[in-house]
Amino acid sequence: QQQVKQSPQSLIVQKGGISIINCAYENTAFDYFPWYQQFPGKGPALLIAIRPDVSEKKEGRFTISFNKSAKQFSLHIMDSQPGDSATYFCAARTGFGSARQLTFGSGTQLTVLP
Amino acid sequence: NAGVTQTPKFQVLKTGQSMTLQCAQDMNHNSMYWYRQDPGMGLRLIYYSASEGTTDKGEVPNGYNVSRLNKREFSLRLESAAPSQTSVYFCASRPGQTLTEAFFGQGTRLTVV
């Protein structure tokens, strides 16, 4: 039972293009939506996150768009660079205090061509 | 500036063997987690520890046990390894009450033959 569905599985973008990764969820108890970036041989690292009372959050070239009514959120990478080539995971959080847990999407392998 | 440290980084086991994956964090975080990562399935939570002295099952706990030895250390034990446990295992930690999300170790690549 996949509570967070992520697409596409893989994405190839030209340098300077826009990369878009989409996620959808069903559980309305999710209260925080982070995105993680993972390079080969490394652990995931927090990239950007959004709360459900905000429709958009931008940090540099990375933007999260959040649609609460549709239960969907997406990551946009503007002016994509070869150094952005990595696997990206969306996630959603439930629970309270120290018992909070993250549920991850299946991941998107992004390749940015030079 | 170590963050979350996992040992070993690589391990090959024979079916039926046992082993313990070690995890230590130096950020004084309350919560610690063990995930497994499999192709096309993202990261799935095995066990977590909300605070020292407590542990709880996650999504895929079968075949694993954990110990929260102290606030710094959280170990994952495979009592009788099976090929289905071939995976990359990640330990993570996070502060208890803040919105800050988890910090991950670099992973342990385990192969069970």
PDB file of N, CA, C and O in Angstrom, chain A residues 4-82:
ATOM      1  N   VAL A   4       2.124   7.410  -0.727  1.00  0.00           N
ATOM      2  CA  VAL A   4       2.593   8.560  -1.487  1.00  0.00           C
ATOM      3  C   VAL A   4       3.053   8.049  -2.845  1.00  0.00           C
ATOM      4  O   VAL A   4       3.994   7.271  -2.918  1.00  0.00           O
ATOM      5  N   LYS A   5       2.363   8.481  -3.890  1.00  0.00           N
ATOM      6  CA  LYS A   5       2.668   8.025  -5.240  1.00  0.00           C
ATOM      7  C   LYS A   5       3.466   9.096  -5.973  1.00  0.00           C
ATOM      8  O   LYS A   5       3.024  10.246  -6.045  1.00  0.00           O
ATOM      9  N   GLN A   6       4.602   8.698  -6.526  1.00  0.00           N
ATOM     10  CA  GLN A   6       5.525   9.646  -7.151  1.00  0.00           C
ATOM     11  C   GLN A   6       5.706   9.286  -8.619  1.00  0.00           C
ATOM     12  O   GLN A   6       5.799   8.115  -8.981  1.00  0.00           O
ATOM     13  N   SER A   7       5.773  10.319  -9.444  1.00  0.00           N
ATOM     14  CA  SER A   7       6.015  10.124 -10.881  1.00  0.00           C
ATOM     15  C   SER A   7       6.758  11.312 -11.457  1.00  0.00           C
ATOM     16  O   SER A   7       6.655  12.441 -10.920  1.00  0.00           O
ATOM     17  N   PRO A   8       7.527  11.139 -12.519  1.00  0.00           N
ATOM     18  CA  PRO A   8       7.815   9.860 -13.181  1.00  0.00           C
ATOM     19  C   PRO A   8       8.898   9.089 -12.434  1.00  0.00           C
ATOM     20  O   PRO A   8       9.512   9.611 -11.514  1.00  0.00           O
ATOM     21  N   GLN A   9       9.136   7.887 -12.855  1.00  0.00           N
ATOM     22  CA  GLN A   9      10.186   7.070 -12.244  1.00  0.00           C
ATOM     23  C   GLN A   9      11.564   7.577 -12.654  1.00  0.00           C
ATOM     24  O   GLN A   9      12.510   7.529 -11.882  1.00  0.00           O
ATOM     25  N   SER A  10      11.667   8.047 -13.890  1.00  0.00           N
ATOM     26  CA  SER A  10      12.920   8.614 -14.365  1.00  0.00           C
ATOM     27  C   SER A  10      12.615   9.800 -15.268  1.00  0.00           C
ATOM     28  O   SER A  10      11.532   9.874 -15.874  1.00  0.00           O
ATOM     29  N   LEU A  11      13.567  10.716 -15.343  1.00  0.00           N
ATOM     30  CA  LEU A  11      13.361  11.967 -16.064  1.00  0.00           C
ATOM     31  C   LEU A  11      14.692  12.418 -16.639  1.00  0.00           C
ATOM     32  O   LEU A  11      15.704  12.440 -15.931  1.00  0.00           O
ATOM     33  N   ILE A  12      14.682  12.743 -17.922  1.00  0.00           N
ATOM     34  CA  ILE A  12      15.879  13.259 -18.577  1.00  0.00           C
ATOM     35  C   ILE A  12      15.562  14.660 -19.093  1.00  0.00           C
ATOM     36  O   ILE A  12      14.573  14.853 -19.799  1.00  0.00           O
ATOM     37  N   VAL A  13      16.408  15.615 -18.717  1.00  0.00           N
ATOM     38  CA  VAL A  13      16.172  17.017 -19.039  1.00  0.00           C
ATOM     39  C   VAL A  13      17.470  17.609 -19.588  1.00  0.00           C
ATOM     40  O   VAL A  13      18.561  17.242 -19.131  1.00  0.00           O
ATOM     41  N   GLN A  14      17.336  18.517 -20.515  1.00  0.00           N
ATOM     42  CA  GLN A  14      18.507  19.225 -21.025  1.00  0.00           C
ATOM     43  C   GLN A  14      18.923  20.313 -20.043  1.00  0.00           C
ATOM     44  O   GLN A  14      18.083  20.882 -19.321  1.00  0.00           O
ATOM     45  N   LYS A  15      20.203  20.603 -20.011  1.00  0.00           N
ATOM     46  CA  LYS A  15      20.721  21.691 -19.187  1.00  0.00           C
ATOM     47  C   LYS A  15      19.954  22.976 -19.485  1.00  0.00           C
ATOM     48  O   LYS A  15      19.741  23.323 -20.656  1.00  0.00           O
ATOM     49  N   GLY A  16      19.528  23.649 -18.422  1.00  0.00           N
ATOM     50  CA  GLY A  16      18.767  24.882 -18.574  1.00  0.00           C
ATOM     51  C   GLY A  16      17.261  24.666 -18.608  1.00  0.00           C
ATOM     52  O   GLY A  16      16.497  25.636 -18.512  1.00  0.00           O
ATOM     53  N   GLY A  17      16.835  23.444 -18.722  1.00  0.00           N
ATOM     54  CA  GLY A  17      15.406  23.151 -18.774  1.00  0.00           C
ATOM     55  C   GLY A  17      14.768  23.088 -17.387  1.00  0.00           C
ATOM     56  O   GLY A  17      15.427  23.266 -16.362  1.00  0.00           O
ATOM     57  N   ILE A  18      13.468  22.825 -17.377  1.00  0.00           N
ATOM     58  CA  ILE A  18      12.721  22.716 -16.124  1.00  0.00           C
ATOM     59  C   ILE A  18      12.417  21.240 -15.850  1.00  0.00           C
ATOM     60  O   ILE A  18      11.894  20.538 -16.714  1.00  0.00           O
ATOM     61  N   SER A  19      12.763  20.804 -14.659  1.00  0.00           N
ATOM     62  CA  SER A  19      12.451  19.439 -14.231  1.00  0.00           C
ATOM     63  C   SER A  19      11.228  19.498 -13.317  1.00  0.00           C
ATOM     64  O   SER A  19      11.179  20.327 -12.399  1.00  0.00           O
ATOM     65  N   ILE A  20      10.265  18.619 -13.565  1.00  0.00           N
ATOM     66  CA  ILE A  20       9.042  18.602 -12.753  1.00  0.00           C
ATOM     67  C   ILE A  20       8.781  17.183 -12.276  1.00  0.00           C
ATOM     68  O   ILE A  20       8.719  16.245 -13.082  1.00  0.00           O
ATOM     69  N   ILE A  21       8.645  17.028 -10.981  1.00  0.00           N
ATOM     70  CA  ILE A  21       8.369  15.727 -10.365  1.00  0.00           C
ATOM     71  C   ILE A  21       7.089  15.877  -9.550  1.00  0.00           C
ATOM     72  O   ILE A  21       6.931  16.845  -8.803  1.00  0.00           O
ATOM     73  N   ASN A  22       6.195  14.915  -9.689  1.00  0.00           N
ATOM     74  CA  ASN A  22       4.879  15.010  -9.073  1.00  0.00           C
ATOM     75  C   ASN A  22       4.661  13.941  -8.017  1.00  0.00           C
ATOM     76  O   ASN A  22       5.147  12.817  -8.146  1.00  0.00           O
ATOM     77  N   CYS A  23       3.918  14.309  -6.986  1.00  0.00           N
ATOM     78  CA  CYS A  23       3.537  13.356  -5.941  1.00  0.00           C
ATOM     79  C   CYS A  23       2.084  13.555  -5.566  1.00  0.00           C
ATOM     80  O   CYS A  23       1.569  14.681  -5.623  1.00  0.00           O
ATOM     81  N   ALA A  24       1.435  12.457  -5.201  1.00  0.00           N
ATOM     82  CA  ALA A  24       0.042  12.501  -4.768  1.00  0.00           C
ATOM     83  C   ALA A  24      -0.109  11.659  -3.510  1.00  0.00           C
ATOM     84  O   ALA A  24       0.609  10.668  -3.334  1.00  0.00           O
ATOM     85  N   TYR A  25      -1.028  12.038  -2.661  1.00  0.00           N
ATOM     86  CA  TYR A  25      -1.229  11.313  -1.406  1.00  0.00           C
ATOM     87  C   TYR A  25      -2.716  11.187  -1.122  1.00  0.00           C
ATOM     88  O   TYR A  25      -3.550  11.887  -1.696  1.00  0.00           O
ATOM     89  N   GLU A  26      -3.046  10.269  -0.225  1.00  0.00           N
ATOM     90  CA  GLU A  26      -4.435  10.046   0.159  1.00  0.00           C
ATOM     91  C   GLU A  26      -4.709  10.406   1.622  1.00  0.00           C
ATOM     92  O   GLU A  26      -5.792  10.850   1.967  1.00  0.00           O
ATOM     93  N   ASN A  27      -3.698  10.202   2.462  1.00  0.00           N
ATOM     94  CA  ASN A  27      -3.889  10.351   3.907  1.00  0.00           C
ATOM     95  C   ASN A  27      -3.942  11.827   4.296  1.00  0.00           C
ATOM     96  O   ASN A  27      -2.943  12.540   4.208  1.00  0.00           O
ATOM     97  N   THR A  28      -5.097  12.287   4.737  1.00  0.00           N
ATOM     98  CA  THR A  28      -5.230  13.696   5.102  1.00  0.00           C
ATOM     99  C   THR A  28      -4.561  14.017   6.429  1.00  0.00           C
ATOM    100  O   THR A  28      -4.523  15.176   6.840  1.00  0.00           O
ATOM    101  N   ALA A  29      -4.026  13.015   7.118  1.00  0.00           N
ATOM    102  CA  ALA A  29      -3.310  13.258   8.372  1.00  0.00           C
ATOM    103  C   ALA A  29      -1.877  13.737   8.131  1.00  0.00           C
ATOM    104  O   ALA A  29      -1.211  14.197   9.060  1.00  0.00           O
ATOM    105  N   PHE A  30      -1.406  13.644   6.896  1.00  0.00           N
ATOM    106  CA  PHE A  30      -0.065  14.156   6.604  1.00  0.00           C
ATOM    107  C   PHE A  30      -0.030  15.665   6.864  1.00  0.00           C
ATOM    108  O   PHE A  30      -0.937  16.388   6.433  1.00  0.00           O
ATOM    109  N   ASP A  31       1.019  16.132   7.552  1.00  0.00           N
ATOM    110  CA  ASP A  31       1.046  17.546   7.930  1.00  0.00           C
ATOM    111  C   ASP A  31       2.307  18.287   7.504  1.00  0.00           C
ATOM    112  O   ASP A  31       2.490  19.454   7.860  1.00  0.00           O
ATOM    113  N   TYR A  32       3.169  17.634   6.747  1.00  0.00           N
ATOM    114  CA  TYR A  32       4.410  18.289   6.343  1.00  0.00           C
ATOM    115  C   TYR A  32       4.959  17.490   5.186  1.00  0.00           C
ATOM    116  O   TYR A  32       4.898  16.250   5.200  1.00  0.00           O
ATOM    117  N   PHE A  33       5.500  18.182   4.172  1.00  0.00           N
ATOM    118  CA  PHE A  33       5.848  17.506   2.925  1.00  0.00           C
ATOM    119  C   PHE A  33       7.256  17.912   2.493  1.00  0.00           C
ATOM    120  O   PHE A  33       7.448  18.915   1.813  1.00  0.00           O
ATOM    121  N   PRO A  34       8.265  17.120   2.866  1.00  0.00           N
ATOM    122  CA  PRO A  34       9.635  17.426   2.460  1.00  0.00           C
ATOM    123  C   PRO A  34      10.023  16.703   1.175  1.00  0.00           C
ATOM    124  O   PRO A  34       9.426  15.686   0.802  1.00  0.00           O
ATOM    125  N   TRP A  35      11.006  17.246   0.512  1.00  0.00           N
ATOM    126  CA  TRP A  35      11.640  16.589  -0.627  1.00  0.00           C
ATOM    127  C   TRP A  35      13.096  16.315  -0.258  1.00  0.00           C
ATOM    128  O   TRP A  35      13.767  17.167   0.329  1.00  0.00           O
ATOM    129  N   TYR A  36      13.554  15.113  -0.637  1.00  0.00           N
ATOM    130  CA  TYR A  36      14.929  14.728  -0.383  1.00  0.00           C
ATOM    131  C   TYR A  36      15.656  14.505  -1.713  1.00  0.00           C
ATOM    132  O   TYR A  36      15.067  14.046  -2.691  1.00  0.00           O
ATOM    133  N   GLN A  37      16.948  14.809  -1.686  1.00  0.00           N
ATOM    134  CA  GLN A  37      17.824  14.615  -2.831  1.00  0.00           C
ATOM    135  C   GLN A  37      18.875  13.591  -2.434  1.00  0.00           C
ATOM    136  O   GLN A  37      19.465  13.682  -1.358  1.00  0.00           O
ATOM    137  N   GLN A  38      19.099  12.606  -3.305  1.00  0.00           N
ATOM    138  CA  GLN A  38      20.076  11.570  -2.988  1.00  0.00           C
ATOM    139  C   GLN A  38      21.032  11.373  -4.155  1.00  0.00           C
ATOM    140  O   GLN A  38      20.609  11.048  -5.260  1.00  0.00           O
ATOM    141  N   PHE A  39      22.320  11.530  -3.870  1.00  0.00           N
ATOM    142  CA  PHE A  39      23.358  11.237  -4.863  1.00  0.00           C
ATOM    143  C   PHE A  39      23.829   9.800  -4.671  1.00  0.00           C
ATOM    144  O   PHE A  39      23.731   9.248  -3.570  1.00  0.00           O
ATOM    145  N   PRO A  40      24.348   9.178  -5.747  1.00  0.00           N
ATOM    146  CA  PRO A  40      24.780   7.773  -5.649  1.00  0.00           C
ATOM    147  C   PRO A  40      25.754   7.547  -4.498  1.00  0.00           C
ATOM    148  O   PRO A  40      26.704   8.304  -4.305  1.00  0.00           O
ATOM    149  N   GLY A  41      25.501   6.506  -3.721  1.00  0.00           N
ATOM    150  CA  GLY A  41      26.380   6.159  -2.618  1.00  0.00           C
ATOM    151  C   GLY A  41      26.215   7.015  -1.380  1.00  0.00           C
ATOM    152  O   GLY A  41      26.974   6.866  -0.420  1.00  0.00           O
ATOM    153  N   LYS A  42      25.242   7.907  -1.391  1.00  0.00           N
ATOM    154  CA  LYS A  42      25.018   8.801  -0.251  1.00  0.00           C
ATOM    155  C   LYS A  42      23.621   8.593   0.317  1.00  0.00           C
ATOM    156  O   LYS A  42      22.745   8.030  -0.326  1.00  0.00           O
ATOM    157  N   GLY A  43      23.419   9.064   1.541  1.00  0.00           N
ATOM    158  CA  GLY A  43      22.093   9.055   2.107  1.00  0.00           C
ATOM    159  C   GLY A  43      21.270  10.218   1.585  1.00  0.00           C
ATOM    160  O   GLY A  43      21.813  11.208   1.095  1.00  0.00           O
ATOM    161  N   PRO A  44      19.948  10.126   1.677  1.00  0.00           N
ATOM    162  CA  PRO A  44      19.098  11.250   1.263  1.00  0.00           C
ATOM    163  C   PRO A  44      19.370  12.481   2.121  1.00  0.00           C
ATOM    164  O   PRO A  44      19.668  12.363   3.315  1.00  0.00           O
ATOM    165  N   ALA A  45      19.256  13.639   1.522  1.00  0.00           N
ATOM    166  CA  ALA A  45      19.445  14.898   2.238  1.00  0.00           C
ATOM    167  C   ALA A  45      18.259  15.810   1.973  1.00  0.00           C
ATOM    168  O   ALA A  45      17.793  15.905   0.831  1.00  0.00           O
ATOM    169  N   LEU A  46      17.777  16.466   3.011  1.00  0.00           N
ATOM    170  CA  LEU A  46      16.625  17.350   2.876  1.00  0.00           C
ATOM    171  C   LEU A  46      16.935  18.474   1.894  1.00  0.00           C
ATOM    172  O   LEU A  46      17.948  19.160   2.007  1.00  0.00           O
ATOM    173  N   LEU A  47      16.025  18.675   0.942  1.00  0.00           N
ATOM    174  CA  LEU A  47      16.205  19.691  -0.090  1.00  0.00           C
ATOM    175  C   LEU A  47      15.327  20.910   0.186  1.00  0.00           C
ATOM    176  O   LEU A  47      15.795  22.036   0.255  1.00  0.00           O
ATOM    177  N   ILE A  48      14.060  20.661   0.362  1.00  0.00           N
ATOM    178  CA  ILE A  48      13.086  21.730   0.579  1.00  0.00           C
ATOM    179  C   ILE A  48      11.829  21.080   1.139  1.00  0.00           C
ATOM    180  O   ILE A  48      11.585  19.898   0.901  1.00  0.00           O
ATOM    181  N   ALA A  49      11.040  21.824   1.893  1.00  0.00           N
ATOM    182  CA  ALA A  49       9.828  21.258   2.491  1.00  0.00           C
ATOM    183  C   ALA A  49       8.740  22.312   2.542  1.00  0.00           C
ATOM    184  O   ALA A  49       9.023  23.518   2.516  1.00  0.00           O
ATOM    185  N   ILE A  50       7.488  21.841   2.636  1.00  0.00           N
ATOM    186  CA  ILE A  50       6.356  22.763   2.655  1.00  0.00           C
ATOM    187  C   ILE A  50       5.301  22.277   3.634  1.00  0.00           C
ATOM    188  O   ILE A  50       5.138  21.076   3.848  1.00  0.00           O
ATOM    189  N   ARG A  51       4.597  23.219   4.227  1.00  0.00           N
ATOM    190  CA  ARG A  51       3.458  22.907   5.080  1.00  0.00           C
ATOM    191  C   ARG A  51       2.188  22.994   4.243  1.00  0.00           C
ATOM    192  O   ARG A  51       2.135  23.745   3.271  1.00  0.00           O
ATOM    193  N   PRO A  52       1.136  22.273   4.603  1.00  0.00           N
ATOM    194  CA  PRO A  52      -0.071  22.236   3.763  1.00  0.00           C
ATOM    195  C   PRO A  52      -0.882  23.520   3.761  1.00  0.00           C
ATOM    196  O   PRO A  52      -1.820  23.644   2.970  1.00  0.00           O
ATOM    197  N   ASP A  53      -0.548  24.482   4.608  1.00  0.00           N
ATOM    198  CA  ASP A  53      -1.272  25.752   4.582  1.00  0.00           C
ATOM    199  C   ASP A  53      -0.616  26.774   3.656  1.00  0.00           C
ATOM    200  O   ASP A  53      -1.041  27.938   3.594  1.00  0.00           O
ATOM    201  N   VAL A  54       0.387  26.319   2.909  1.00  0.00           N
ATOM    202  CA  VAL A  54       1.105  27.170   1.967  1.00  0.00           C
ATOM    203  C   VAL A  54       0.977  26.547   0.575  1.00  0.00           C
ATOM    204  O   VAL A  54       1.099  25.333   0.430  1.00  0.00           O
ATOM    205  N   SER A  55       0.744  27.342  -0.460  1.00  0.00           N
ATOM    206  CA  SER A  55       0.548  26.789  -1.802  1.00  0.00           C
ATOM    207  C   SER A  55       1.844  26.694  -2.591  1.00  0.00           C
ATOM    208  O   SER A  55       1.937  25.931  -3.556  1.00  0.00           O
ATOM    209  N   GLU A  56       2.855  27.470  -2.197  1.00  0.00           N
ATOM    210  CA  GLU A  56       4.106  27.437  -2.930  1.00  0.00           C
ATOM    211  C   GLU A  56       5.252  27.858  -2.010  1.00  0.00           C
ATOM    212  O   GLU A  56       5.108  28.753  -1.188  1.00  0.00           O
ATOM    213  N   LYS A  57       6.398  27.201  -2.203  1.00  0.00           N
ATOM    214  CA  LYS A  57       7.598  27.595  -1.483  1.00  0.00           C
ATOM    215  C   LYS A  57       8.774  27.527  -2.435  1.00  0.00           C
ATOM    216  O   LYS A  57       8.923  26.539  -3.156  1.00  0.00           O
ATOM    217  N   LYS A  58       9.577  28.580  -2.437  1.00  0.00           N
ATOM    218  CA  LYS A  58      10.688  28.661  -3.376  1.00  0.00           C
ATOM    219  C   LYS A  58      11.986  28.855  -2.616  1.00  0.00           C
ATOM    220  O   LYS A  58      12.086  29.685  -1.720  1.00  0.00           O
ATOM    221  N   GLU A  59      12.992  28.073  -2.996  1.00  0.00           N
ATOM    222  CA  GLU A  59      14.333  28.250  -2.449  1.00  0.00           C
ATOM    223  C   GLU A  59      15.320  28.138  -3.611  1.00  0.00           C
ATOM    224  O   GLU A  59      15.579  27.050  -4.116  1.00  0.00           O
ATOM    225  N   GLY A  60      15.796  29.283  -4.042  1.00  0.00           N
ATOM    226  CA  GLY A  60      16.713  29.291  -5.180  1.00  0.00           C
ATOM    227  C   GLY A  60      16.029  28.774  -6.436  1.00  0.00           C
ATOM    228  O   GLY A  60      14.973  29.269  -6.825  1.00  0.00           O
ATOM    229  N   ARG A  61      16.613  27.752  -7.042  1.00  0.00           N
ATOM    230  CA  ARG A  61      16.024  27.196  -8.276  1.00  0.00           C
ATOM    231  C   ARG A  61      14.963  26.136  -8.000  1.00  0.00           C
ATOM    232  O   ARG A  61      14.366  25.607  -8.943  1.00  0.00           O
ATOM    233  N   PHE A  62      14.725  25.825  -6.738  1.00  0.00           N
ATOM    234  CA  PHE A  62      13.804  24.751  -6.356  1.00  0.00           C
ATOM    235  C   PHE A  62      12.506  25.349  -5.811  1.00  0.00           C
ATOM    236  O   PHE A  62      12.529  26.205  -4.934  1.00  0.00           O
ATOM    237  N   THR A  63      11.384  24.860  -6.345  1.00  0.00           N
ATOM    238  CA  THR A  63      10.072  25.327  -5.920  1.00  0.00           C
ATOM    239  C   THR A  63       9.169  24.134  -5.668  1.00  0.00           C
ATOM    240  O   THR A  63       9.131  23.202  -6.478  1.00  0.00           O
ATOM    241  N   ILE A  64       8.453  24.174  -4.543  1.00  0.00           N
ATOM    242  CA  ILE A  64       7.389  23.196  -4.295  1.00  0.00           C
ATOM    243  C   ILE A  64       6.059  23.891  -4.551  1.00  0.00           C
ATOM    244  O   ILE A  64       5.807  24.973  -4.018  1.00  0.00           O
ATOM    245  N   SER A  65       5.199  23.239  -5.328  1.00  0.00           N
ATOM    246  CA  SER A  65       3.815  23.682  -5.488  1.00  0.00           C
ATOM    247  C   SER A  65       2.923  22.681  -4.779  1.00  0.00           C
ATOM    248  O   SER A  65       3.100  21.472  -4.927  1.00  0.00           O
ATOM    249  N   PHE A  66       1.969  23.191  -3.995  1.00  0.00           N
ATOM    250  CA  PHE A  66       1.129  22.311  -3.184  1.00  0.00           C
ATOM    251  C   PHE A  66      -0.332  22.599  -3.451  1.00  0.00           C
ATOM    252  O   PHE A  66      -0.772  23.752  -3.390  1.00  0.00           O
ATOM    253  N   ASN A  67      -1.099  21.565  -3.772  1.00  0.00           N
ATOM    254  CA  ASN A  67      -2.536  21.681  -4.025  1.00  0.00           C
ATOM    255  C   ASN A  67      -3.254  20.808  -3.011  1.00  0.00           C
ATOM    256  O   ASN A  67      -3.374  19.601  -3.190  1.00  0.00           O
ATOM    257  N   LYS A  68      -3.726  21.435  -1.929  1.00  0.00           N
ATOM    258  CA  LYS A  68      -4.318  20.674  -0.830  1.00  0.00           C
ATOM    259  C   LYS A  68      -5.603  19.977  -1.243  1.00  0.00           C
ATOM    260  O   LYS A  68      -5.848  18.827  -0.885  1.00  0.00           O
ATOM    261  N   SER A  69      -6.431  20.648  -2.034  1.00  0.00           N
ATOM    262  CA  SER A  69      -7.713  20.054  -2.411  1.00  0.00           C
ATOM    263  C   SER A  69      -7.527  18.820  -3.298  1.00  0.00           C
ATOM    264  O   SER A  69      -8.273  17.852  -3.205  1.00  0.00           O
ATOM    265  N   ALA A  70      -6.518  18.861  -4.141  1.00  0.00           N
ATOM    266  CA  ALA A  70      -6.232  17.726  -5.022  1.00  0.00           C
ATOM    267  C   ALA A  70      -5.325  16.701  -4.367  1.00  0.00           C
ATOM    268  O   ALA A  70      -5.104  15.620  -4.927  1.00  0.00           O
ATOM    269  N   LYS A  71      -4.785  17.036  -3.206  1.00  0.00           N
ATOM    270  CA  LYS A  71      -3.838  16.174  -2.494  1.00  0.00           C
ATOM    271  C   LYS A  71      -2.655  15.828  -3.383  1.00  0.00           C
ATOM    272  O   LYS A  71      -2.294  14.644  -3.557  1.00  0.00           O
ATOM    273  N   GLN A  72      -2.090  16.876  -3.972  1.00  0.00           N
ATOM    274  CA  GLN A  72      -0.946  16.705  -4.852  1.00  0.00           C
ATOM    275  C   GLN A  72       0.096  17.778  -4.548  1.00  0.00           C
ATOM    276  O   GLN A  72      -0.244  18.889  -4.127  1.00  0.00           O
ATOM    277  N   PHE A  73       1.346  17.429  -4.758  1.00  0.00           N
ATOM    278  CA  PHE A  73       2.411  18.424  -4.643  1.00  0.00           C
ATOM    279  C   PHE A  73       3.520  18.060  -5.619  1.00  0.00           C
ATOM    280  O   PHE A  73       3.648  16.895  -6.014  1.00  0.00           O
ATOM    281  N   SER A  74       4.263  19.060  -6.021  1.00  0.00           N
ATOM    282  CA  SER A  74       5.262  18.830  -7.051  1.00  0.00           C
ATOM    283  C   SER A  74       6.518  19.655  -6.773  1.00  0.00           C
ATOM    284  O   SER A  74       6.473  20.691  -6.103  1.00  0.00           O
ATOM    285  N   LEU A  75       7.619  19.148  -7.297  1.00  0.00           N
ATOM    286  CA  LEU A  75       8.911  19.830  -7.214  1.00  0.00           C
ATOM    287  C   LEU A  75       9.273  20.322  -8.605  1.00  0.00           C
ATOM    288  O   LEU A  75       9.245  19.547  -9.565  1.00  0.00           O
ATOM    289  N   HIS A  76       9.593  21.596  -8.706  1.00  0.00           N
ATOM    290  CA  HIS A  76      10.064  22.186  -9.954  1.00  0.00           C
ATOM    291  C   HIS A  76      11.515  22.612  -9.764  1.00  0.00           C
ATOM    292  O   HIS A  76      11.823  23.317  -8.798  1.00  0.00           O
ATOM    293  N   ILE A  77      12.363  22.178 -10.683  1.00  0.00           N
ATOM    294  CA  ILE A  77      13.762  22.610 -10.667  1.00  0.00           C
ATOM    295  C   ILE A  77      13.971  23.473 -11.899  1.00  0.00           C
ATOM    296  O   ILE A  77      13.920  22.968 -13.034  1.00  0.00           O
ATOM    297  N   MET A  78      14.153  24.744 -11.686  1.00  0.00           N
ATOM    298  CA  MET A  78      14.354  25.683 -12.783  1.00  0.00           C
ATOM    299  C   MET A  78      15.817  25.688 -13.202  1.00  0.00           C
ATOM    300  O   MET A  78      16.709  25.409 -12.385  1.00  0.00           O
ATOM    301  N   ASP A  79      16.055  25.999 -14.478  1.00  0.00           N
ATOM    302  CA  ASP A  79      17.428  26.085 -14.986  1.00  0.00           C
ATOM    303  C   ASP A  79      18.241  24.867 -14.520  1.00  0.00           C
ATOM    304  O   ASP A  79      19.291  24.995 -13.897  1.00  0.00           O
ATOM    305  N   SER A  80      17.730  23.681 -14.809  1.00  0.00           N
ATOM    306  CA  SER A  80      18.357  22.446 -14.340  1.00  0.00           C
ATOM    307  C   SER A  80      19.819  22.356 -14.802  1.00  0.00           C
ATOM    308  O   SER A  80      20.153  22.719 -15.934  1.00  0.00           O
ATOM    309  N   GLN A  81      20.660  21.856 -13.909  1.00  0.00           N
ATOM    310  CA  GLN A  81      22.095  21.737 -14.152  1.00  0.00           C
ATOM    311  C   GLN A  81      22.537  20.280 -14.037  1.00  0.00           C
ATOM    312  O   GLN A  81      21.925  19.501 -13.293  1.00  0.00           O
ATOM    313  N   PRO A  82      23.620  19.901 -14.719  1.00  0.00           N
ATOM    314  CA  PRO A  82      24.114  18.519 -14.589  1.00  0.00           C
ATOM    315  C   PRO A  82      24.357  18.110 -13.132  1.00  0.00           C
ATOM    316  O   PRO A  82      24.167  16.947 -12.777  1.00  0.00           O
TER     317      PRO A  82
END
